mmCIF file of N, CA and C in Angstrom:
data_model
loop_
_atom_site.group_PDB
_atom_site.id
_atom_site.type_symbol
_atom_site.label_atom_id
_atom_site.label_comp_id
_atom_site.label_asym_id
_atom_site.label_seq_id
_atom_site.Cartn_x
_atom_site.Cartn_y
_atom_site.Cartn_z
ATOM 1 N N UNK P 204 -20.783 -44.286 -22.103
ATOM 2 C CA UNK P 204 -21.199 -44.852 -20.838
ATOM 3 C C UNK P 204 -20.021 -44.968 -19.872
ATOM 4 N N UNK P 205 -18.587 -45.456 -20.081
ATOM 5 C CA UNK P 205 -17.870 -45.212 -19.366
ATOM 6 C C UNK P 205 -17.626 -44.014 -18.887
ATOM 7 N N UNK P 206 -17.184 -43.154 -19.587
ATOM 8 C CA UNK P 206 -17.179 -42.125 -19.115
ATOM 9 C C UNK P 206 -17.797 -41.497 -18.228
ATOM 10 N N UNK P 207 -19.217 -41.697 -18.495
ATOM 11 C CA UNK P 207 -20.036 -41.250 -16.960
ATOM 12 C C UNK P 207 -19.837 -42.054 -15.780
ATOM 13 N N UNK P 208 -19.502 -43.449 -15.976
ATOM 14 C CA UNK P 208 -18.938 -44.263 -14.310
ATOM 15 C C UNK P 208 -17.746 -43.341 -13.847
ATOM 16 N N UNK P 209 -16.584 -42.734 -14.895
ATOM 17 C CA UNK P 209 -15.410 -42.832 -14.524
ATOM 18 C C UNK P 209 -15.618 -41.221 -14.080
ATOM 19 N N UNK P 210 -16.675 -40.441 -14.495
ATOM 20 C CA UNK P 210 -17.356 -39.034 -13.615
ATOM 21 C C UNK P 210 -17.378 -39.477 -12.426
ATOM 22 N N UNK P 211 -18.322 -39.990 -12.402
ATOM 23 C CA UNK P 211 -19.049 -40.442 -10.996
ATOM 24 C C UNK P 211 -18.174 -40.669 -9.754
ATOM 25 N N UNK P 212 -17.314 -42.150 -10.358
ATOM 26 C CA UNK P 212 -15.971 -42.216 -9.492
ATOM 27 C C UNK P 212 -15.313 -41.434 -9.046
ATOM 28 N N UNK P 213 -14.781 -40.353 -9.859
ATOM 29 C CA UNK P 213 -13.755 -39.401 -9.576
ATOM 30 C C UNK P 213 -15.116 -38.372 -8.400
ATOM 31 N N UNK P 214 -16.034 -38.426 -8.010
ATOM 32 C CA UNK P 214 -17.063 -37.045 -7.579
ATOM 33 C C UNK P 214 -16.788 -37.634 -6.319
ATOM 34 N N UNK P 215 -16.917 -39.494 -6.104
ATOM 35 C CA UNK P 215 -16.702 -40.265 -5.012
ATOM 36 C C UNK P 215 -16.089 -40.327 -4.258
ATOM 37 N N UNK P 216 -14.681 -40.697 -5.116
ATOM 38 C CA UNK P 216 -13.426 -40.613 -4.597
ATOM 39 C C UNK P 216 -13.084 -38.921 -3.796
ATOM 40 N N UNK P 217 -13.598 -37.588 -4.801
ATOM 41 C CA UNK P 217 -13.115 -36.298 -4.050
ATOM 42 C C UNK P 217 -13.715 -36.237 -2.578
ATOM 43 N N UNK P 218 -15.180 -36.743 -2.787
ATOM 44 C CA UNK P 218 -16.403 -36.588 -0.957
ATOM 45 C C UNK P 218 -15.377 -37.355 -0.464
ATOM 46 N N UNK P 219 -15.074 -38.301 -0.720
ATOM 47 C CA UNK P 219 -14.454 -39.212 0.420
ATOM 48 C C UNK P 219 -13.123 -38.807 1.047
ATOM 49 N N UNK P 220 -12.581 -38.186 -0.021
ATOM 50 C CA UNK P 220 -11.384 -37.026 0.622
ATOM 51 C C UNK P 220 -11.647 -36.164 1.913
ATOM 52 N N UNK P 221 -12.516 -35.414 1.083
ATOM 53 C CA UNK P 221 -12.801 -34.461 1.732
ATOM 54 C C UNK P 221 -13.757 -34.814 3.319
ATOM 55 N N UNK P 222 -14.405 -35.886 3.352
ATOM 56 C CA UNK P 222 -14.786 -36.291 4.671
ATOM 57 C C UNK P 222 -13.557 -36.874 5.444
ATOM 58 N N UNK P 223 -12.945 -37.383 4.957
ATOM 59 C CA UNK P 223 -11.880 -37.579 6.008
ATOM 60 C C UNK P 223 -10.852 -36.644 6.288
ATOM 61 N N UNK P 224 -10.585 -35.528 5.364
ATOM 62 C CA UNK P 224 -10.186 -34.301 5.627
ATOM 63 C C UNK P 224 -10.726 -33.818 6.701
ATOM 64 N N UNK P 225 -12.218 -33.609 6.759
ATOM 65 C CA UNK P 225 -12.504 -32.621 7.998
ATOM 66 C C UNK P 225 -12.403 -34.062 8.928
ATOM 67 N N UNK P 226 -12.681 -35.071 9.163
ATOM 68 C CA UNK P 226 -12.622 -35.788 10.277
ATOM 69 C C UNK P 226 -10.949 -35.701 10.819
ATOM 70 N N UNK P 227 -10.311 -35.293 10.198
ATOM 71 C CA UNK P 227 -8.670 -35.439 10.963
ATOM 72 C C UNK P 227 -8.856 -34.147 11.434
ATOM 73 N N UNK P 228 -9.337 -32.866 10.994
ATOM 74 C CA UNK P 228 -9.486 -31.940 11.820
ATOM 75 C C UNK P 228 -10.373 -31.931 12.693
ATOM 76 N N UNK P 229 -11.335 -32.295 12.934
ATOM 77 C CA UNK P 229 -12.098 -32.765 14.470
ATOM 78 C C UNK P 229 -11.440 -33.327 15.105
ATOM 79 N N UNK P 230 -10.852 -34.321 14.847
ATOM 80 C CA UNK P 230 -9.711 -35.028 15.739
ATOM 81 C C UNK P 230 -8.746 -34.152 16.618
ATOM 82 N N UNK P 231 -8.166 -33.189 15.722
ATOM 83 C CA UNK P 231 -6.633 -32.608 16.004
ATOM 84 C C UNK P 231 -6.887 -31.791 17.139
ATOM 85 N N UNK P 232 -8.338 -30.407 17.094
ATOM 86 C CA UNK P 232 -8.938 -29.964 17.560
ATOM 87 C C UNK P 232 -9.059 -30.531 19.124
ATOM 88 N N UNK P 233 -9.419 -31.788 19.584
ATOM 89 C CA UNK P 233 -9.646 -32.392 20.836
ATOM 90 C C UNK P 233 -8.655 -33.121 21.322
ATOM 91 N N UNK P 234 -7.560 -32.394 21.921
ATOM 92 C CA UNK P 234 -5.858 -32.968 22.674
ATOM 93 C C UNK P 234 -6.537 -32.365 23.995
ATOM 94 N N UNK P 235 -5.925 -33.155 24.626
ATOM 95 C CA UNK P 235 -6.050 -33.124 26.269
ATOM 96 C C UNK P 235 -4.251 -32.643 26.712
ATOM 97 N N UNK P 236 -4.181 -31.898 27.692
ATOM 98 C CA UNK P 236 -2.799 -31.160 27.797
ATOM 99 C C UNK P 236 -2.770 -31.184 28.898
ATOM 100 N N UNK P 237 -1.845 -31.834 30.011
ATOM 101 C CA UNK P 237 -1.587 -32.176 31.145
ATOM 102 C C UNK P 237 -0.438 -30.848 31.866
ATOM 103 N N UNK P 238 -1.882 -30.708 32.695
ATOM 104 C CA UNK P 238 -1.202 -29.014 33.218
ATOM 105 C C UNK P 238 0.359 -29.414 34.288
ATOM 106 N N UNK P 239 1.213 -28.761 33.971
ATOM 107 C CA UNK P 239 2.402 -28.688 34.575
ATOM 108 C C UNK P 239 2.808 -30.168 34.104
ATOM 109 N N UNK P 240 2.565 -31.000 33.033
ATOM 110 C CA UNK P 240 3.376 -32.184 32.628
ATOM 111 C C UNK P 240 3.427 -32.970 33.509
ATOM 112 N N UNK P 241 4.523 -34.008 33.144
ATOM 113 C CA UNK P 241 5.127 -35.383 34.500
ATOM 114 C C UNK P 241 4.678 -34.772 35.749
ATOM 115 N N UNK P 242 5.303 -33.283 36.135
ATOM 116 C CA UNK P 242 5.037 -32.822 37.745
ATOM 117 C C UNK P 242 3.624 -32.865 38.625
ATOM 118 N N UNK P 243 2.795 -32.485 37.093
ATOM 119 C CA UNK P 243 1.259 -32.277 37.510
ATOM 120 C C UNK P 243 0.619 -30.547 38.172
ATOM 121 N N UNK P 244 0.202 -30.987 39.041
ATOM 122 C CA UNK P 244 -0.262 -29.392 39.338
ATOM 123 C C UNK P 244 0.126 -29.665 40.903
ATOM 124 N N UNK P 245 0.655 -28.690 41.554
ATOM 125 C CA UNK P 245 1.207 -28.790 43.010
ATOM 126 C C UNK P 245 2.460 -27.619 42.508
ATOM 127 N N UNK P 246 2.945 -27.636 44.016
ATOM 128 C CA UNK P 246 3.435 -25.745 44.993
ATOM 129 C C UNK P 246 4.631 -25.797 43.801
ATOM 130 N N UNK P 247 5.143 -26.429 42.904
ATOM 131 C CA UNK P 247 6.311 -26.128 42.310
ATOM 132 C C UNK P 247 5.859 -25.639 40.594
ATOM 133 N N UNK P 248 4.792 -25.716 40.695
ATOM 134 C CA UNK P 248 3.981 -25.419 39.308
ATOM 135 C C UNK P 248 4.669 -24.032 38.321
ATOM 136 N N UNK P 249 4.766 -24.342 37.402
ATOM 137 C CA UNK P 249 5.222 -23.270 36.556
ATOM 138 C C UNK P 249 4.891 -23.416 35.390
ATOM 139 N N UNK P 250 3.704 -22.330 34.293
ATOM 140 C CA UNK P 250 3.514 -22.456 33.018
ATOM 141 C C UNK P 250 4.728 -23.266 32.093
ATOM 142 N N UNK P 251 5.923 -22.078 31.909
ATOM 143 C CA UNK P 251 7.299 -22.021 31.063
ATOM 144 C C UNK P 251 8.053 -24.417 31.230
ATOM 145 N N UNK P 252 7.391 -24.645 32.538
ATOM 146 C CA UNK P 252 8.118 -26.029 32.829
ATOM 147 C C UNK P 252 7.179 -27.237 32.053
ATOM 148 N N UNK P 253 6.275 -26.471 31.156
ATOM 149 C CA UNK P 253 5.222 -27.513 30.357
ATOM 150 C C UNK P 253 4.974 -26.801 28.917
ATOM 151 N N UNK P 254 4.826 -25.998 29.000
ATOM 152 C CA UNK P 254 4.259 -25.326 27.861
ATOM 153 C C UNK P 254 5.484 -24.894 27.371
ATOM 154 N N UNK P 255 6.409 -24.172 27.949
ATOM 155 C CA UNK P 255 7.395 -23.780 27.139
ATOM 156 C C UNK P 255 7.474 -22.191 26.707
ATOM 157 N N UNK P 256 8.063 -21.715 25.613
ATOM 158 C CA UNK P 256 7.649 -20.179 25.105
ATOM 159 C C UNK P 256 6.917 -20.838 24.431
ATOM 160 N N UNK P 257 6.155 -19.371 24.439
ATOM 161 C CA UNK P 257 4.864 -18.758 23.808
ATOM 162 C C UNK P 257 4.885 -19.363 22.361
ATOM 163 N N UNK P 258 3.735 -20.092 22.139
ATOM 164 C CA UNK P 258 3.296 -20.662 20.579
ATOM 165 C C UNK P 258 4.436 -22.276 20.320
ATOM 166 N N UNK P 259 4.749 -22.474 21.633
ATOM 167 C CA UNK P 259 5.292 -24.142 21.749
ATOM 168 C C UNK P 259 4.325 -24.804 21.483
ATOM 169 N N UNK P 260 2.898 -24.739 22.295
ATOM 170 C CA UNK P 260 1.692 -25.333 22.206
ATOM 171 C C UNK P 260 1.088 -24.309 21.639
ATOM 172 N N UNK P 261 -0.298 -25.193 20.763
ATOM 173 C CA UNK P 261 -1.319 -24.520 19.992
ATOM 174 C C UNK P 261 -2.246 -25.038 20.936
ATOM 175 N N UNK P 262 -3.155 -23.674 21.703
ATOM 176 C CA UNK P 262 -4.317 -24.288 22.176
ATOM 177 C C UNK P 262 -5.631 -23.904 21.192
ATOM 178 N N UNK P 263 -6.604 -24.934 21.696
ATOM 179 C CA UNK P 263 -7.918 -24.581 20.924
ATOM 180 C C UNK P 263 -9.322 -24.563 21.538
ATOM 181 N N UNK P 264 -9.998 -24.248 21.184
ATOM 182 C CA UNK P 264 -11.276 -24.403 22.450
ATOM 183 C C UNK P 264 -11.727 -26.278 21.816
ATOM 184 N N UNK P 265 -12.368 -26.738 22.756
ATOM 185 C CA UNK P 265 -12.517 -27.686 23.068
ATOM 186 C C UNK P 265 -11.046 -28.793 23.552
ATOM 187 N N UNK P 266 -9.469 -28.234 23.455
ATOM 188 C CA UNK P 266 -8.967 -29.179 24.243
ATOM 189 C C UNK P 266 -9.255 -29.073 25.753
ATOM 190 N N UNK P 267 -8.666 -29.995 26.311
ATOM 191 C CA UNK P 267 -8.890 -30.285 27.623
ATOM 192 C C UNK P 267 -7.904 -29.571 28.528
ATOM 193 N N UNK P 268 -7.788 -29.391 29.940
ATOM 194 C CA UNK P 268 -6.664 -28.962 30.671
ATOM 195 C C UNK P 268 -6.920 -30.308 31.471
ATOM 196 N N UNK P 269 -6.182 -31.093 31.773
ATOM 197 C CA UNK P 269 -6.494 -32.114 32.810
ATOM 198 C C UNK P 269 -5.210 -31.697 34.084
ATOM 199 N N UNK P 270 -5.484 -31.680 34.986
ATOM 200 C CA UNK P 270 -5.118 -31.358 36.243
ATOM 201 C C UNK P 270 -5.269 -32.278 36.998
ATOM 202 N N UNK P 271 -3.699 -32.861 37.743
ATOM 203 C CA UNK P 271 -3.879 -34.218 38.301
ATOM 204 C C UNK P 271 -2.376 -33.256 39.505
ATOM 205 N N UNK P 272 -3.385 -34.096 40.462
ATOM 206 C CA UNK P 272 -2.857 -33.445 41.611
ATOM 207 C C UNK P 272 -3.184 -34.666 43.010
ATOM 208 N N UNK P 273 -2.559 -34.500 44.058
ATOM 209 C CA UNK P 273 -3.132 -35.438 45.517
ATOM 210 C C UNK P 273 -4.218 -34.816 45.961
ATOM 211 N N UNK P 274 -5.210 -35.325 45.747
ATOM 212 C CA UNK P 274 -6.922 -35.109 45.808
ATOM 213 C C UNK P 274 -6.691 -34.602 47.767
ATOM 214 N N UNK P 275 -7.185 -33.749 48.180
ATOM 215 C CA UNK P 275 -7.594 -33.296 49.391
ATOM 216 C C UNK P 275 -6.044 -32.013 49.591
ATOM 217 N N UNK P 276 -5.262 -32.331 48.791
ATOM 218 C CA UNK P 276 -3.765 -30.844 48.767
ATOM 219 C C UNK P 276 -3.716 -30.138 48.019
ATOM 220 N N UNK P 277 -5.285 -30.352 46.928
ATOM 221 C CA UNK P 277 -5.283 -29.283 46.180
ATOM 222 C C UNK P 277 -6.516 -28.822 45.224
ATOM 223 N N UNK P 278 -6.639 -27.595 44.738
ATOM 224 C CA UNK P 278 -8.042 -27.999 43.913
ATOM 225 C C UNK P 278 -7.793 -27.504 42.397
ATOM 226 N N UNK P 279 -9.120 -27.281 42.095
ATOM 227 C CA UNK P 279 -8.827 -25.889 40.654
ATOM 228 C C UNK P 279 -10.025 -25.265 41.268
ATOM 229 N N UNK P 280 -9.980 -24.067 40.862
ATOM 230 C CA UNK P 280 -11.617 -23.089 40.646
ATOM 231 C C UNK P 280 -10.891 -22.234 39.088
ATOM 232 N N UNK P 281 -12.415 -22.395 38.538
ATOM 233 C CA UNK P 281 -12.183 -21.733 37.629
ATOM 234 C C UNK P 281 -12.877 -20.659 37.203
ATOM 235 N N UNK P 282 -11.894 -19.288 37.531
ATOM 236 C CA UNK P 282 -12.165 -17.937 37.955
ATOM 237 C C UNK P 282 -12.111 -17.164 36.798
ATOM 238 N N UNK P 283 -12.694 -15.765 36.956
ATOM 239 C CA UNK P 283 -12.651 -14.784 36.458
ATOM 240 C C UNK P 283 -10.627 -14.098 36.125
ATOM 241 N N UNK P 284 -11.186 -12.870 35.527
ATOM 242 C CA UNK P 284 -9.327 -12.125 35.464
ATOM 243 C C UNK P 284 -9.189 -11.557 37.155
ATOM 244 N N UNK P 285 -10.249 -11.371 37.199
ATOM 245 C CA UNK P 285 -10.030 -10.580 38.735
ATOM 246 C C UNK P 285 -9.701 -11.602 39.835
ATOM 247 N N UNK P 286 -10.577 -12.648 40.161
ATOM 248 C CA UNK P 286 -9.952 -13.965 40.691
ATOM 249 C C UNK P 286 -8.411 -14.015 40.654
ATOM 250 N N UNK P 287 -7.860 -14.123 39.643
ATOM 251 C CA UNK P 287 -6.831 -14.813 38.824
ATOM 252 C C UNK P 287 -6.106 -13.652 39.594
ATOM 253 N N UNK P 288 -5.895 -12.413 39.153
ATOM 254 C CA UNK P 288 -5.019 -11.442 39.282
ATOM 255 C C UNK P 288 -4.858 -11.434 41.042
ATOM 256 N N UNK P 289 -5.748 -11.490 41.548
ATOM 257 C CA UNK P 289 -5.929 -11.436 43.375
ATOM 258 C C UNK P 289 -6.173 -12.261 43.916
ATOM 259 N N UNK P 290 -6.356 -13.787 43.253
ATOM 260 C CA UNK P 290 -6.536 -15.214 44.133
ATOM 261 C C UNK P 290 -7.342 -15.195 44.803
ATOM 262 N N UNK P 291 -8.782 -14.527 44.388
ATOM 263 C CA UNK P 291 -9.714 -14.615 45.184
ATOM 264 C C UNK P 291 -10.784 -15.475 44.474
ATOM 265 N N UNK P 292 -11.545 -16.514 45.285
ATOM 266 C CA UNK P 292 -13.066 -17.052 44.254
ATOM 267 C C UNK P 292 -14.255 -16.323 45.387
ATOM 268 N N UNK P 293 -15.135 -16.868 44.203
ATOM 269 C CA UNK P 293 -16.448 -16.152 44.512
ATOM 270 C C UNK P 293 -17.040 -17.994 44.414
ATOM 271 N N UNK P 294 -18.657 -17.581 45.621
ATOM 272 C CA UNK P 294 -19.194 -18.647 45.466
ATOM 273 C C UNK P 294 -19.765 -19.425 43.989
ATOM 274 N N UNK P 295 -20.060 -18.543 43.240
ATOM 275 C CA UNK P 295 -20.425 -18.658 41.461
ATOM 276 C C UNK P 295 -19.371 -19.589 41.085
ATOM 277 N N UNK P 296 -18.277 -19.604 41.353
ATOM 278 C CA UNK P 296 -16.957 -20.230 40.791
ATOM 279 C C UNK P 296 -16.871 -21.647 40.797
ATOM 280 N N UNK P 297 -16.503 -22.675 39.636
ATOM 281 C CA UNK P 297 -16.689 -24.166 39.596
ATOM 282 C C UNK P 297 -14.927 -24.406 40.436
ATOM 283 N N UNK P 298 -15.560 -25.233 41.490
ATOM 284 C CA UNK P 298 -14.353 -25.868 42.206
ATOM 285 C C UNK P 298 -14.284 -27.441 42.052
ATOM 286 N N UNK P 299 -13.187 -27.647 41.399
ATOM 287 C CA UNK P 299 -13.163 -29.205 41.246
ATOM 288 C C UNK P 299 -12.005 -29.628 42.500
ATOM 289 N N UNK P 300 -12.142 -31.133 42.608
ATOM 290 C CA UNK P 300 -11.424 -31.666 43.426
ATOM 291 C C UNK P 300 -11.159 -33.012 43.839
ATOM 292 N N UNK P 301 -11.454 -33.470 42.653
ATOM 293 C CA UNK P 301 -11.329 -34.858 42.018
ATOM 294 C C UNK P 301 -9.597 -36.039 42.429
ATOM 295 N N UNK P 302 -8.594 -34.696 41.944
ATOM 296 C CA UNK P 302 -7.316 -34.828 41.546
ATOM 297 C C UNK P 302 -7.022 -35.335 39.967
ATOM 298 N N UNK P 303 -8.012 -35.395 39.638
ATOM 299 C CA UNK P 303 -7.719 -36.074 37.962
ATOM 300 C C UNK P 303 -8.885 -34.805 37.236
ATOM 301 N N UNK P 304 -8.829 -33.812 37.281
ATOM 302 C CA UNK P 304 -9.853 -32.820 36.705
ATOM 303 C C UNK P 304 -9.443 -32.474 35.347
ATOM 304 N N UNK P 305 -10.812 -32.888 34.426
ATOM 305 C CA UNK P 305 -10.512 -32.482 33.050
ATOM 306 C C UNK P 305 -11.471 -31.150 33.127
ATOM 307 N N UNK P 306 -10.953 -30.217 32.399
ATOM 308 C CA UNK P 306 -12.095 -28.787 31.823
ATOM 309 C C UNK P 306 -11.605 -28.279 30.236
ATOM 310 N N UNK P 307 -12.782 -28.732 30.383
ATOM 311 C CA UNK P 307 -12.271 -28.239 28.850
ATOM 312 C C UNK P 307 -12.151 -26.708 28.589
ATOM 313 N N UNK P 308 -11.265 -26.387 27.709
ATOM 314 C CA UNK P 308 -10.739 -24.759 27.136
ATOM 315 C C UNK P 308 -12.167 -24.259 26.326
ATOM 316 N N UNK P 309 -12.333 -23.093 26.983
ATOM 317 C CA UNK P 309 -13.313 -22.281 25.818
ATOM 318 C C UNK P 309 -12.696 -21.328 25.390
ATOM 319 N N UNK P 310 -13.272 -20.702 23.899
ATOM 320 C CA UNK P 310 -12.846 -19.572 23.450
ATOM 321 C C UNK P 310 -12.876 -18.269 24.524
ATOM 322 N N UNK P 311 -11.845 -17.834 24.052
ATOM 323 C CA UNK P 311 -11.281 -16.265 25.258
ATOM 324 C C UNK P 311 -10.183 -16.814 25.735
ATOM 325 N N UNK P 312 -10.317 -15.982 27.329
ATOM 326 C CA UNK P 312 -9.817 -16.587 28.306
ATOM 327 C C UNK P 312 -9.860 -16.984 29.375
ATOM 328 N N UNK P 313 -9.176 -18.037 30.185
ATOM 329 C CA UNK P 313 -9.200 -19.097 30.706
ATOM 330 C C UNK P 313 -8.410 -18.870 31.887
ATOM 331 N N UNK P 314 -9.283 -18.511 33.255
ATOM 332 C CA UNK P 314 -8.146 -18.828 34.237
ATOM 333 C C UNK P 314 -8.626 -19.756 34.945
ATOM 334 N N UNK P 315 -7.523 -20.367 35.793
ATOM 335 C CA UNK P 315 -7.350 -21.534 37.016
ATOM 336 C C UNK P 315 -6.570 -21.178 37.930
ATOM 337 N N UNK P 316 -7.345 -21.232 39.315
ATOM 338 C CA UNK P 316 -5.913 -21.178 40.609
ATOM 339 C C UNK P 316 -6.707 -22.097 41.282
ATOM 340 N N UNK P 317 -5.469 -22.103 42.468
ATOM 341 C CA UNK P 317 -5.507 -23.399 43.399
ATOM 342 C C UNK P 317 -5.890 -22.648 44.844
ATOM 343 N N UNK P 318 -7.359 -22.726 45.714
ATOM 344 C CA UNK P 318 -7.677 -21.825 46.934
ATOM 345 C C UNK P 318 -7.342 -22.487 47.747
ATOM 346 N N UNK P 319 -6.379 -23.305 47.855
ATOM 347 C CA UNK P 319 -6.042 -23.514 49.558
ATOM 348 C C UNK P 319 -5.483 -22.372 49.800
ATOM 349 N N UNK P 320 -5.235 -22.530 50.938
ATOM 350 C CA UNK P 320 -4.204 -21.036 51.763
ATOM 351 C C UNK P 320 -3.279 -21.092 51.108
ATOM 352 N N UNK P 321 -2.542 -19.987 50.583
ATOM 353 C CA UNK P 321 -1.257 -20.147 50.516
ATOM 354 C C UNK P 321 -0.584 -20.574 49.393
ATOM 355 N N UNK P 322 -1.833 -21.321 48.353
ATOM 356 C CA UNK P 322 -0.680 -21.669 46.991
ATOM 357 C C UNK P 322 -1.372 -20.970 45.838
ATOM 358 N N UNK P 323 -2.132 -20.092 45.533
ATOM 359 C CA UNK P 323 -2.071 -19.115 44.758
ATOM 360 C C UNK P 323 -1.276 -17.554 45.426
ATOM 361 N N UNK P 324 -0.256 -16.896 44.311
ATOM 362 C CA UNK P 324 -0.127 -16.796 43.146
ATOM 363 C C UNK P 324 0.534 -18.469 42.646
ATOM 364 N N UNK P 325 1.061 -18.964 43.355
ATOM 365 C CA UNK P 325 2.000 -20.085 43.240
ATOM 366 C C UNK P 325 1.666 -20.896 41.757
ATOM 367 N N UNK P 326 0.447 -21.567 42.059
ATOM 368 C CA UNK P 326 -0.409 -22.113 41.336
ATOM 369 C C UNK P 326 -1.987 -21.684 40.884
ATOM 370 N N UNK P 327 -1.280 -20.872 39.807
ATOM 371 C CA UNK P 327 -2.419 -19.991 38.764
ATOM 372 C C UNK P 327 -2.122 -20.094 37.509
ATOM 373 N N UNK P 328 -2.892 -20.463 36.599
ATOM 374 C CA UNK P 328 -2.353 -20.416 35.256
ATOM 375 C C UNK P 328 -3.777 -19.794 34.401
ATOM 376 N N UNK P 329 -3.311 -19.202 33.626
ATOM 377 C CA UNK P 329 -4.498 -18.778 32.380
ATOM 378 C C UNK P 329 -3.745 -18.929 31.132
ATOM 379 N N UNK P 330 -4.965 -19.099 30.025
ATOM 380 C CA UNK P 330 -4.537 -19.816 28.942
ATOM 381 C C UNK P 330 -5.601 -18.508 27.772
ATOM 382 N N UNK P 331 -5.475 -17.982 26.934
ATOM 383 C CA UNK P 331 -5.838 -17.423 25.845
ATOM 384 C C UNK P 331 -6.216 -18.461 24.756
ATOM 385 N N UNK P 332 -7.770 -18.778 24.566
ATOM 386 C CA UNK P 332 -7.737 -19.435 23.170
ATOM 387 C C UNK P 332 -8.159 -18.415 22.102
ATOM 388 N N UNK P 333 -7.773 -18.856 20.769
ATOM 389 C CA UNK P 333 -8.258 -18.054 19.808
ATOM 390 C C UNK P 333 -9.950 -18.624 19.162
#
């Protein structure tokens, strides 16, 4: 008879591992990443001044890009490669303009520029998730 409690226990103890195993990976999965850091997003913007080289940051689909900027000096739209490459949006295109804009990352890729006059290429960034 012990023996079968001290089965049982040990079957308990492994689920319970293993649920909190995958719950730290749901967790890890959902980081929010503050585009251009301390600076934020504005005319001095540069990937390399936040992110760093390539594979500094691990992105994933479902983190966030949050984009914090002076609400009315700037926006996001979030464009196509062709957008991106020529700073052009199309009416289809989500324009936020909040100054505190979260979007979350989907699998592929991911571009963002800024359509006032004048500050894309400046402020454009795209992101590759796996």
């Amino acid at each position: 008879m012990a023996k079968g409690r001290g089965d049982a226990m040990m079957v308990i103890m492994v689920i319970c591992l293993l649920v909190m195993a995958l719950q730290c990976k749901a967790y890890d999965v959902l980081r929010d990443h503050i585009v251009g850091g301390s600076s934020g997003w504005n005319m001095n913007y540069k990937d390399e001044n936040w992110v760093g080289k390539p594979g500094n940051i691990i992105f994933m689909a479902g983190d966030r890009y949050v984009f914090n900027y002076r609400k009315g000096e700037h926006n996001v739209v979030v464009v196509n490669k062709e957008g991106f490459d020529n700073c052009k949006t199309t009416p289809t295109d989500k324009v936020y303009t909040s100054g505190k804009d979260s979007i979350t990352l989907q699998h592929g890729d991911n571009y963002f520029i800024c359509s006032m006059k004048g500050h894309c290429p400046t402020m454009r960034t795209s992101r590759h998730v796996p």
